[in-house]
Amino acid sequence: MAAEHVPGGVRASWLVVDAETAEVLRRHEERHRFRSASLVKPLIALDHLRRGGEPSAADRALLEPMLRSSDDDAASELWDRGGRERIVHRTVAEIGLTGTEPPRDPDMWGYVVLTAADVVLSLRHLRTAGAAGEFVLEQLRHFTRHGTDGFDQSFGLPASGADVDALKQGWSGFGLGPNEEPAEPAAERRAIPDERIDLERPAMHTSGLVRRGDRLLVVAVCTLHPAGTGWDTAAGTITELVRSILD
């Protein structure tokens, strides 16, 4: 898909590679930096498993919903346990990521800085990361249609008609999900400025492994949308992008 076909007001980057050979099949600004939203969750899980070994029942109670249904409470618990920014430093060193950095605000795992290129590299790494990587991939193969927050996470890759083998979605800036209630008392949280990434516009990302004939592809598409864009509009936009990219 040509860059000029990206809808006006939308910032998008993508990378598609062959999982086995690393041949680049599609690319566009794949090193542009975005806030991660939930795309950081596989890194949180991999780091936890690398340090803890075989997951206990208590570990699974956090890891499975975090990876399958993008559970934020589980991510926050594991983020704190792992030392927050130290998780990012360890996984960057292990995988060889070049565009991924910790957030300015250590409380905000969703503001980790990453690129589509690093998401693809991370997904490829999981396939060679032994038992820890296979555990993460197995959970991503059992993705649920809805996130724990109630948002429909079937946008992008699964909605495009692609044969999805494993999936991790990300979103930020769309307000509370259908299953969420405002905290009491309601409080405004002021974001710490970060010149590296856009913290304002709604972000929606789709990534995973896709089967195409006898090939396994690794795909990451990251997007930012105009302020005020609703969920359905952003989901439709990124789904059409994916269809065009994989066509």
Tab-separated table of N, CA and C in Angstrom, residues 93-226:
chain	number	residue	atom	x	y	z
A	93	ALA	N	17.770	-5.307	25.647
A	93	ALA	CA	19.075	-5.971	25.550
A	93	ALA	C	18.940	-7.392	25.019
A	94	GLU	N	17.922	-8.111	25.479
A	94	GLU	CA	17.752	-9.502	25.043
A	94	GLU	C	17.423	-9.602	23.561
A	95	ILE	N	16.527	-8.751	23.088
A	95	ILE	CA	16.009	-8.887	21.726
A	95	ILE	C	16.823	-8.073	20.726
A	96	GLY	N	17.463	-7.016	21.184
A	96	GLY	CA	18.209	-6.144	20.283
A	96	GLY	C	17.337	-5.061	19.671
A	97	LEU	N	16.366	-4.583	20.440
A	97	LEU	CA	15.471	-3.539	19.954
A	97	LEU	C	16.220	-2.212	19.861
A	98	THR	N	15.885	-1.428	18.852
A	98	THR	CA	16.621	-0.181	18.631
A	98	THR	C	15.768	1.074	18.812
A	99	GLY	N	14.439	0.929	18.824
A	99	GLY	CA	13.577	2.092	18.942
A	99	GLY	C	12.693	2.076	20.161
A	100	THR	N	12.940	1.147	21.069
A	100	THR	CA	12.093	0.966	22.248
A	100	THR	C	12.781	1.543	23.476
A	101	GLU	N	12.051	2.375	24.223
A	101	GLU	CA	12.595	3.007	25.420
A	101	GLU	C	11.524	3.077	26.501
A	102	PRO	N	11.946	3.188	27.764
A	102	PRO	CA	10.973	3.314	28.859
A	102	PRO	C	10.185	4.613	28.758
A	103	PRO	N	9.030	4.667	29.405
A	103	PRO	CA	8.240	5.898	29.409
A	103	PRO	C	8.867	6.945	30.319
A	104	ARG	N	8.557	8.203	30.066
A	104	ARG	CA	9.002	9.262	30.965
A	104	ARG	C	8.371	9.079	32.353
A	105	ASP	N	7.104	8.678	32.370
A	105	ASP	CA	6.392	8.426	33.621
A	105	ASP	C	6.453	6.929	33.906
A	106	PRO	N	7.217	6.498	34.913
A	106	PRO	CA	7.399	5.059	35.145
A	106	PRO	C	6.123	4.334	35.534
A	107	ASP	N	5.071	5.069	35.919
A	107	ASP	CA	3.801	4.420	36.230
A	107	ASP	C	3.067	3.964	34.974
A	108	MET	N	3.407	4.525	33.828
A	108	MET	CA	2.601	4.378	32.621
A	108	MET	C	3.233	3.417	31.626
A	109	TRP	N	3.003	2.122	31.812
A	109	TRP	CA	3.567	1.143	30.875
A	109	TRP	C	3.045	1.353	29.452
A	110	GLY	N	1.850	1.911	29.315
A	110	GLY	CA	1.298	2.146	27.986
A	110	GLY	C	1.976	3.257	27.231
A	111	TYR	N	2.854	4.011	27.912
A	111	TYR	CA	3.611	5.070	27.263
A	111	TYR	C	5.053	4.652	26.957
A	112	VAL	N	5.341	3.367	27.044
A	112	VAL	CA	6.614	2.867	26.525
A	112	VAL	C	6.716	3.282	25.058
A	113	VAL	N	7.891	3.679	24.649
A	113	VAL	CA	8.139	4.095	23.266
A	113	VAL	C	8.532	2.870	22.448
A	114	LEU	N	7.877	2.687	21.299
A	114	LEU	CA	8.273	1.579	20.430
A	114	LEU	C	7.981	1.915	18.976
A	115	THR	N	8.402	0.998	18.090
A	115	THR	CA	8.204	1.154	16.654
A	115	THR	C	7.608	-0.123	16.086
A	116	ALA	N	7.009	-0.019	14.911
A	116	ALA	CA	6.510	-1.209	14.232
A	116	ALA	C	7.658	-2.192	13.976
A	117	ALA	N	8.837	-1.670	13.654
A	117	ALA	CA	9.990	-2.543	13.411
A	117	ALA	C	10.331	-3.357	14.645
A	118	ASP	N	10.286	-2.727	15.815
A	118	ASP	CA	10.617	-3.450	17.048
A	118	ASP	C	9.520	-4.437	17.431
A	119	VAL	N	8.263	-4.114	17.136
A	119	VAL	CA	7.184	-5.070	17.407
A	119	VAL	C	7.391	-6.333	16.574
A	120	VAL	N	7.716	-6.164	15.313
A	120	VAL	CA	7.975	-7.323	14.449
A	120	VAL	C	9.165	-8.125	14.966
A	121	LEU	N	10.239	-7.438	15.333
A	121	LEU	CA	11.413	-8.133	15.848
A	121	LEU	C	11.069	-8.899	17.130
A	122	SER	N	10.252	-8.310	17.987
A	122	SER	CA	9.862	-8.976	19.231
A	122	SER	C	9.050	-10.231	18.958
A	123	LEU	N	8.111	-10.161	18.020
A	123	LEU	CA	7.297	-11.324	17.688
A	123	LEU	C	8.153	-12.432	17.069
A	124	ARG	N	9.099	-12.061	16.239
A	124	ARG	CA	10.011	-13.068	15.679
A	124	ARG	C	10.856	-13.690	16.782
A	125	HIS	N	11.270	-12.871	17.743
A	125	HIS	CA	12.091	-13.369	18.843
A	125	HIS	C	11.340	-14.392	19.680
A	126	LEU	N	10.049	-14.181	19.890
A	126	LEU	CA	9.270	-15.130	20.696
A	126	LEU	C	9.340	-16.544	20.124
A	127	ARG	N	9.457	-16.664	18.821
A	127	ARG	CA	9.482	-17.984	18.180
A	127	ARG	C	10.778	-18.736	18.475
A	128	THR	N	11.794	-18.038	18.945
A	128	THR	CA	13.083	-18.680	19.228
A	128	THR	C	13.486	-18.527	20.694
A	129	ALA	N	12.548	-18.103	21.531
A	129	ALA	CA	12.865	-17.783	22.925
A	129	ALA	C	12.502	-18.911	23.882
A	130	GLY	N	12.508	-20.142	23.390
A	130	GLY	CA	12.305	-21.294	24.259
A	130	GLY	C	10.924	-21.339	24.873
A	131	ALA	N	10.857	-21.931	26.071
A	131	ALA	CA	9.577	-22.136	26.734
A	131	ALA	C	8.878	-20.818	27.044
A	132	ALA	N	9.635	-19.807	27.412
A	132	ALA	CA	9.031	-18.513	27.727
A	132	ALA	C	8.359	-17.918	26.493
A	133	GLY	N	9.051	-17.945	25.379
A	133	GLY	CA	8.474	-17.405	24.155
A	133	GLY	C	7.273	-18.194	23.693
A	134	GLU	N	7.339	-19.517	23.802
A	134	GLU	CA	6.213	-20.346	23.375
A	134	GLU	C	4.999	-20.117	24.261
A	135	PHE	N	5.215	-19.912	25.565
A	135	PHE	CA	4.092	-19.625	26.450
A	135	PHE	C	3.397	-18.335	26.008
A	136	VAL	N	4.177	-17.291	25.729
A	136	VAL	CA	3.579	-16.020	25.312
A	136	VAL	C	2.815	-16.201	24.011
A	137	LEU	N	3.425	-16.868	23.037
A	137	LEU	CA	2.752	-17.072	21.755
A	137	LEU	C	1.472	-17.891	21.915
A	138	GLU	N	1.499	-18.895	22.769
A	138	GLU	CA	0.306	-19.719	22.969
A	138	GLU	C	-0.856	-18.886	23.494
A	139	GLN	N	-0.562	-17.949	24.380
A	139	GLN	CA	-1.632	-17.073	24.875
A	139	GLN	C	-2.123	-16.147	23.763
A	140	LEU	N	-1.225	-15.647	22.942
A	140	LEU	CA	-1.624	-14.763	21.849
A	140	LEU	C	-2.426	-15.506	20.790
A	141	ARG	N	-2.279	-16.812	20.728
A	141	ARG	CA	-3.102	-17.613	19.809
A	141	ARG	C	-4.539	-17.753	20.318
A	142	HIS	N	-4.729	-17.556	21.610
A	142	HIS	CA	-6.051	-17.697	22.217
A	142	HIS	C	-6.661	-16.324	22.532
A	143	PHE	N	-6.406	-15.359	21.662
A	143	PHE	CA	-6.941	-14.015	21.879
A	143	PHE	C	-8.472	-14.047	21.887
A	144	THR	N	-9.032	-13.214	22.739
A	144	THR	CA	-10.483	-13.114	22.844
A	144	THR	C	-10.994	-11.966	21.978
A	145	ARG	N	-12.261	-12.050	21.603
A	145	ARG	CA	-12.798	-10.978	20.762
A	145	ARG	C	-12.815	-9.649	21.497
A	146	HIS	N	-13.156	-9.671	22.775
A	146	HIS	CA	-13.249	-8.448	23.556
A	146	HIS	C	-12.145	-8.398	24.605
A	147	GLY	N	-11.613	-7.195	24.830
A	147	GLY	CA	-10.682	-7.015	25.917
A	147	GLY	C	-11.408	-7.040	27.241
A	148	THR	N	-10.649	-7.145	28.315
A	148	THR	CA	-11.250	-7.118	29.643
A	148	THR	C	-12.062	-5.849	29.859
A	149	ASP	N	-11.632	-4.757	29.240
A	149	ASP	CA	-12.343	-3.486	29.401
A	149	ASP	C	-13.638	-3.424	28.598
A	150	GLY	N	-13.885	-4.434	27.760
A	150	GLY	CA	-15.115	-4.478	26.985
A	150	GLY	C	-14.995	-4.004	25.563
A	151	PHE	N	-13.864	-3.372	25.190
A	151	PHE	CA	-13.687	-2.950	23.809
A	151	PHE	C	-13.548	-4.179	22.900
A	152	ASP	N	-14.107	-4.062	21.700
A	152	ASP	CA	-13.998	-5.117	20.698
A	152	ASP	C	-12.613	-5.036	20.061
A	153	GLN	N	-11.768	-6.037	20.349
A	153	GLN	CA	-10.393	-5.992	19.844
A	153	GLN	C	-10.203	-6.832	18.573
A	154	SER	N	-11.303	-7.003	17.825
A	154	SER	CA	-11.201	-7.770	16.590
A	154	SER	C	-10.895	-6.894	15.380
A	155	PHE	N	-10.456	-5.652	15.594
A	155	PHE	CA	-10.106	-4.753	14.502
A	155	PHE	C	-8.781	-5.173	13.861
A	156	GLY	N	-8.475	-4.556	12.741
A	156	GLY	CA	-7.164	-4.771	12.125
A	156	GLY	C	-7.008	-6.158	11.545
A	157	LEU	N	-6.016	-6.886	12.007
A	157	LEU	CA	-5.705	-8.193	11.427
A	157	LEU	C	-6.891	-9.151	11.419
A	158	PRO	N	-7.558	-9.413	12.551
A	158	PRO	CA	-8.654	-10.397	12.500
A	158	PRO	C	-9.833	-9.946	11.655
A	159	ALA	N	-10.114	-8.644	11.590
A	159	ALA	CA	-11.246	-8.146	10.809
A	159	ALA	C	-10.937	-8.078	9.318
A	160	SER	N	-9.649	-8.171	8.960
A	160	SER	CA	-9.242	-8.008	7.564
A	160	SER	C	-9.456	-9.250	6.719
A	161	GLY	N	-9.765	-10.366	7.368
A	161	GLY	CA	-9.879	-11.626	6.653
A	161	GLY	C	-8.599	-12.429	6.634
A	162	ALA	N	-7.537	-11.909	7.259
A	162	ALA	CA	-6.265	-12.625	7.320
A	162	ALA	C	-6.397	-13.869	8.196
A	163	ASP	N	-5.604	-14.885	7.895
A	163	ASP	CA	-5.556	-16.117	8.691
A	163	ASP	C	-4.598	-15.875	9.858
A	164	VAL	N	-5.147	-15.388	10.967
A	164	VAL	CA	-4.327	-14.951	12.099
A	164	VAL	C	-3.943	-16.141	12.964
A	165	ASP	N	-2.639	-16.298	13.183
A	165	ASP	CA	-2.127	-17.376	14.037
A	165	ASP	C	-1.944	-16.894	15.468
A	166	ALA	N	-1.544	-15.649	15.668
A	166	ALA	CA	-1.361	-15.069	16.996
A	166	ALA	C	-1.588	-13.569	16.865
A	167	LEU	N	-2.104	-12.948	17.938
A	167	LEU	CA	-2.525	-11.560	17.833
A	167	LEU	C	-2.240	-10.790	19.109
A	168	LYS	N	-1.741	-9.553	18.955
A	168	LYS	CA	-1.697	-8.607	20.068
A	168	LYS	C	-2.091	-7.238	19.553
A	169	GLN	N	-3.135	-6.699	20.162
A	169	GLN	CA	-3.664	-5.405	19.799
A	169	GLN	C	-3.262	-4.353	20.833
A	170	GLY	N	-3.376	-3.097	20.421
A	170	GLY	CA	-3.099	-2.010	21.342
A	170	GLY	C	-3.996	-0.826	21.047
A	171	TRP	N	-4.434	-0.132	22.112
A	171	TRP	CA	-5.232	1.075	21.919
A	171	TRP	C	-5.066	1.994	23.113
A	172	SER	N	-5.214	3.283	22.861
A	172	SER	CA	-5.030	4.285	23.907
A	172	SER	C	-5.704	5.567	23.471
A	173	GLY	N	-6.414	6.215	24.405
A	173	GLY	CA	-6.996	7.511	24.112
A	173	GLY	C	-8.448	7.479	23.687
A	174	PHE	N	-9.136	6.340	23.884
A	174	PHE	CA	-10.533	6.221	23.493
A	174	PHE	C	-11.489	6.295	24.688
A	175	GLY	N	-10.975	6.656	25.849
A	175	GLY	CA	-11.830	6.750	27.019
A	175	GLY	C	-12.054	5.404	27.667
A	176	LEU	N	-12.992	5.370	28.585
A	176	LEU	CA	-13.285	4.137	29.314
A	176	LEU	C	-13.957	3.117	28.412
A	177	GLY	N	-13.598	1.836	28.616
A	177	GLY	CA	-14.252	0.765	27.906
A	177	GLY	C	-15.634	0.479	28.471
A	178	PRO	N	-16.446	-0.309	27.763
A	178	PRO	CA	-17.799	-0.621	28.219
A	178	PRO	C	-17.859	-1.289	29.588
A	179	ASN	N	-16.799	-1.973	29.981
A	179	ASN	CA	-16.795	-2.661	31.279
A	179	ASN	C	-16.137	-1.853	32.391
A	180	GLU	N	-15.752	-0.626	32.095
A	180	GLU	CA	-15.021	0.179	33.071
A	180	GLU	C	-15.898	1.271	33.653
A	181	GLU	N	-15.609	1.628	34.892
A	181	GLU	CA	-16.303	2.725	35.557
A	181	GLU	C	-15.279	3.757	36.007
A	182	PRO	N	-15.675	5.019	36.026
A	182	PRO	CA	-14.729	6.060	36.480
A	182	PRO	C	-14.269	5.793	37.904
A	183	ALA	N	-13.007	6.092	38.160
A	183	ALA	CA	-12.477	5.943	39.514
A	183	ALA	C	-13.155	6.962	40.424
A	184	GLU	N	-13.282	6.605	41.679
A	184	GLU	CA	-13.874	7.522	42.663
A	184	GLU	C	-12.821	7.908	43.708
A	185	PRO	N	-12.590	9.187	43.941
A	185	PRO	CA	-13.155	10.293	43.160
A	185	PRO	C	-12.448	10.453	41.824
A	186	ALA	N	-13.142	10.969	40.847
A	186	ALA	CA	-12.541	11.180	39.533
A	186	ALA	C	-11.388	12.171	39.663
A	187	ALA	N	-10.302	11.885	38.962
A	187	ALA	CA	-9.129	12.762	39.046
A	187	ALA	C	-8.466	12.847	37.682
A	188	GLU	N	-8.063	14.019	37.307
A	188	GLU	CA	-7.325	14.218	36.074
A	188	GLU	C	-5.864	13.860	36.309
A	189	ARG	N	-5.285	13.065	35.397
A	189	ARG	CA	-3.864	12.744	35.499
A	189	ARG	C	-3.134	13.520	34.419
A	190	ARG	N	-2.208	14.329	34.825
A	190	ARG	CA	-1.442	15.130	33.871
A	190	ARG	C	-0.283	14.293	33.324
A	191	ALA	N	-0.277	14.099	32.005
A	191	ALA	CA	0.786	13.322	31.385
A	191	ALA	C	2.101	14.086	31.452
A	192	ILE	N	3.164	13.384	31.790
A	192	ILE	CA	4.497	13.978	31.743
A	192	ILE	C	4.877	14.169	30.274
A	193	PRO	N	5.255	15.354	29.850
A	193	PRO	CA	5.575	15.582	28.438
A	193	PRO	C	6.651	14.623	27.942
A	194	ASP	N	6.525	14.224	26.695
A	194	ASP	CA	7.497	13.314	26.094
A	194	ASP	C	7.647	13.704	24.632
A	195	GLU	N	8.775	14.313	24.314
A	195	GLU	CA	9.012	14.806	22.964
A	195	GLU	C	9.182	13.677	21.953
A	196	ARG	N	9.335	12.458	22.412
A	196	ARG	CA	9.586	11.333	21.511
A	196	ARG	C	8.328	10.819	20.834
A	197	ILE	N	7.176	10.983	21.485
A	197	ILE	CA	5.950	10.353	21.010
A	197	ILE	C	4.753	11.289	21.195
A	198	ASP	N	3.685	11.003	20.474
A	198	ASP	CA	2.423	11.720	20.606
A	198	ASP	C	1.609	11.058	21.711
A	199	LEU	N	1.306	11.817	22.767
A	199	LEU	CA	0.521	11.296	23.880
A	199	LEU	C	-0.937	11.745	23.814
A	200	GLU	N	-1.299	12.499	22.790
A	200	GLU	CA	-2.616	13.122	22.748
A	200	GLU	C	-3.601	12.392	21.841
A	201	ARG	N	-3.207	12.147	20.607
A	201	ARG	CA	-4.159	11.583	19.654
A	201	ARG	C	-4.455	10.113	19.967
A	202	PRO	N	-5.672	9.648	19.669
A	202	PRO	CA	-5.988	8.231	19.877
A	202	PRO	C	-5.051	7.326	19.077
A	203	ALA	N	-4.554	6.302	19.738
A	203	ALA	CA	-3.652	5.341	19.109
A	203	ALA	C	-4.346	3.986	18.994
A	204	MET	N	-4.184	3.337	17.854
A	204	MET	CA	-4.715	1.988	17.664
A	204	MET	C	-3.706	1.188	16.850
A	205	HIS	N	-3.281	0.044	17.398
A	205	HIS	CA	-2.249	-0.779	16.774
A	205	HIS	C	-2.745	-2.222	16.637
A	206	THR	N	-2.280	-2.898	15.593
A	206	THR	CA	-2.588	-4.314	15.415
A	206	THR	C	-1.314	-5.046	15.016
A	207	SER	N	-1.078	-6.206	15.610
A	207	SER	CA	0.162	-6.938	15.322
A	207	SER	C	-0.059	-8.425	15.536
A	208	GLY	N	0.772	-9.221	14.890
A	208	GLY	CA	0.672	-10.662	15.106
A	208	GLY	C	1.337	-11.473	14.016
A	209	LEU	N	1.036	-12.762	14.037
A	209	LEU	CA	1.514	-13.718	13.050
A	209	LEU	C	0.347	-14.098	12.151
A	210	VAL	N	0.596	-14.119	10.851
A	210	VAL	CA	-0.450	-14.373	9.862
A	210	VAL	C	0.035	-15.446	8.894
A	211	ARG	N	-0.824	-16.422	8.625
A	211	ARG	CA	-0.482	-17.462	7.641
A	211	ARG	C	-0.977	-17.035	6.265
A	212	ARG	N	-0.081	-17.131	5.303
A	212	ARG	CA	-0.413	-16.803	3.915
A	212	ARG	C	0.152	-17.917	3.030
A	213	GLY	N	-0.704	-18.852	2.635
A	213	GLY	CA	-0.227	-20.008	1.897
A	213	GLY	C	0.714	-20.825	2.768
A	214	ASP	N	1.904	-21.091	2.270
A	214	ASP	CA	2.872	-21.867	3.048
A	214	ASP	C	3.833	-20.974	3.815
A	215	ARG	N	3.533	-19.673	3.886
A	215	ARG	CA	4.399	-18.736	4.590
A	215	ARG	C	3.734	-18.271	5.875
A	216	LEU	N	4.575	-17.960	6.855
A	216	LEU	CA	4.123	-17.326	8.085
A	216	LEU	C	4.684	-15.910	8.083
A	217	LEU	N	3.796	-14.933	8.174
A	217	LEU	CA	4.195	-13.530	8.146
A	217	LEU	C	4.111	-12.925	9.535
A	218	VAL	N	4.987	-11.970	9.799
A	218	VAL	CA	4.931	-11.191	11.028
A	218	VAL	C	4.531	-9.777	10.624
A	219	VAL	N	3.487	-9.267	11.267
A	219	VAL	CA	2.883	-8.006	10.845
A	219	VAL	C	2.738	-7.062	12.037
A	220	ALA	N	3.059	-5.800	11.833
A	220	ALA	CA	2.767	-4.767	12.819
A	220	ALA	C	2.316	-3.518	12.079
A	221	VAL	N	1.169	-2.984	12.489
A	221	VAL	CA	0.642	-1.741	11.937
A	221	VAL	C	0.301	-0.832	13.113
A	222	CYS	N	0.916	0.339	13.156
A	222	CYS	CA	0.702	1.293	14.249
A	222	CYS	C	0.079	2.558	13.674
A	223	THR	N	-0.931	3.096	14.374
A	223	THR	CA	-1.627	4.266	13.854
A	223	THR	C	-1.974	5.269	14.950
A	224	LEU	N	-2.032	6.534	14.545
A	224	LEU	CA	-2.572	7.626	15.347
A	224	LEU	C	-3.691	8.278	14.553
A	225	HIS	N	-4.746	8.695	15.246
A	225	HIS	CA	-5.942	9.224	14.590
A	225	HIS	C	-6.233	10.641	15.071
A	226	PRO	N	-6.979	11.406	14.286
A	226	PRO	CA	-7.288	12.780	14.701
A	226	PRO	C	-7.997	12.816	16.050
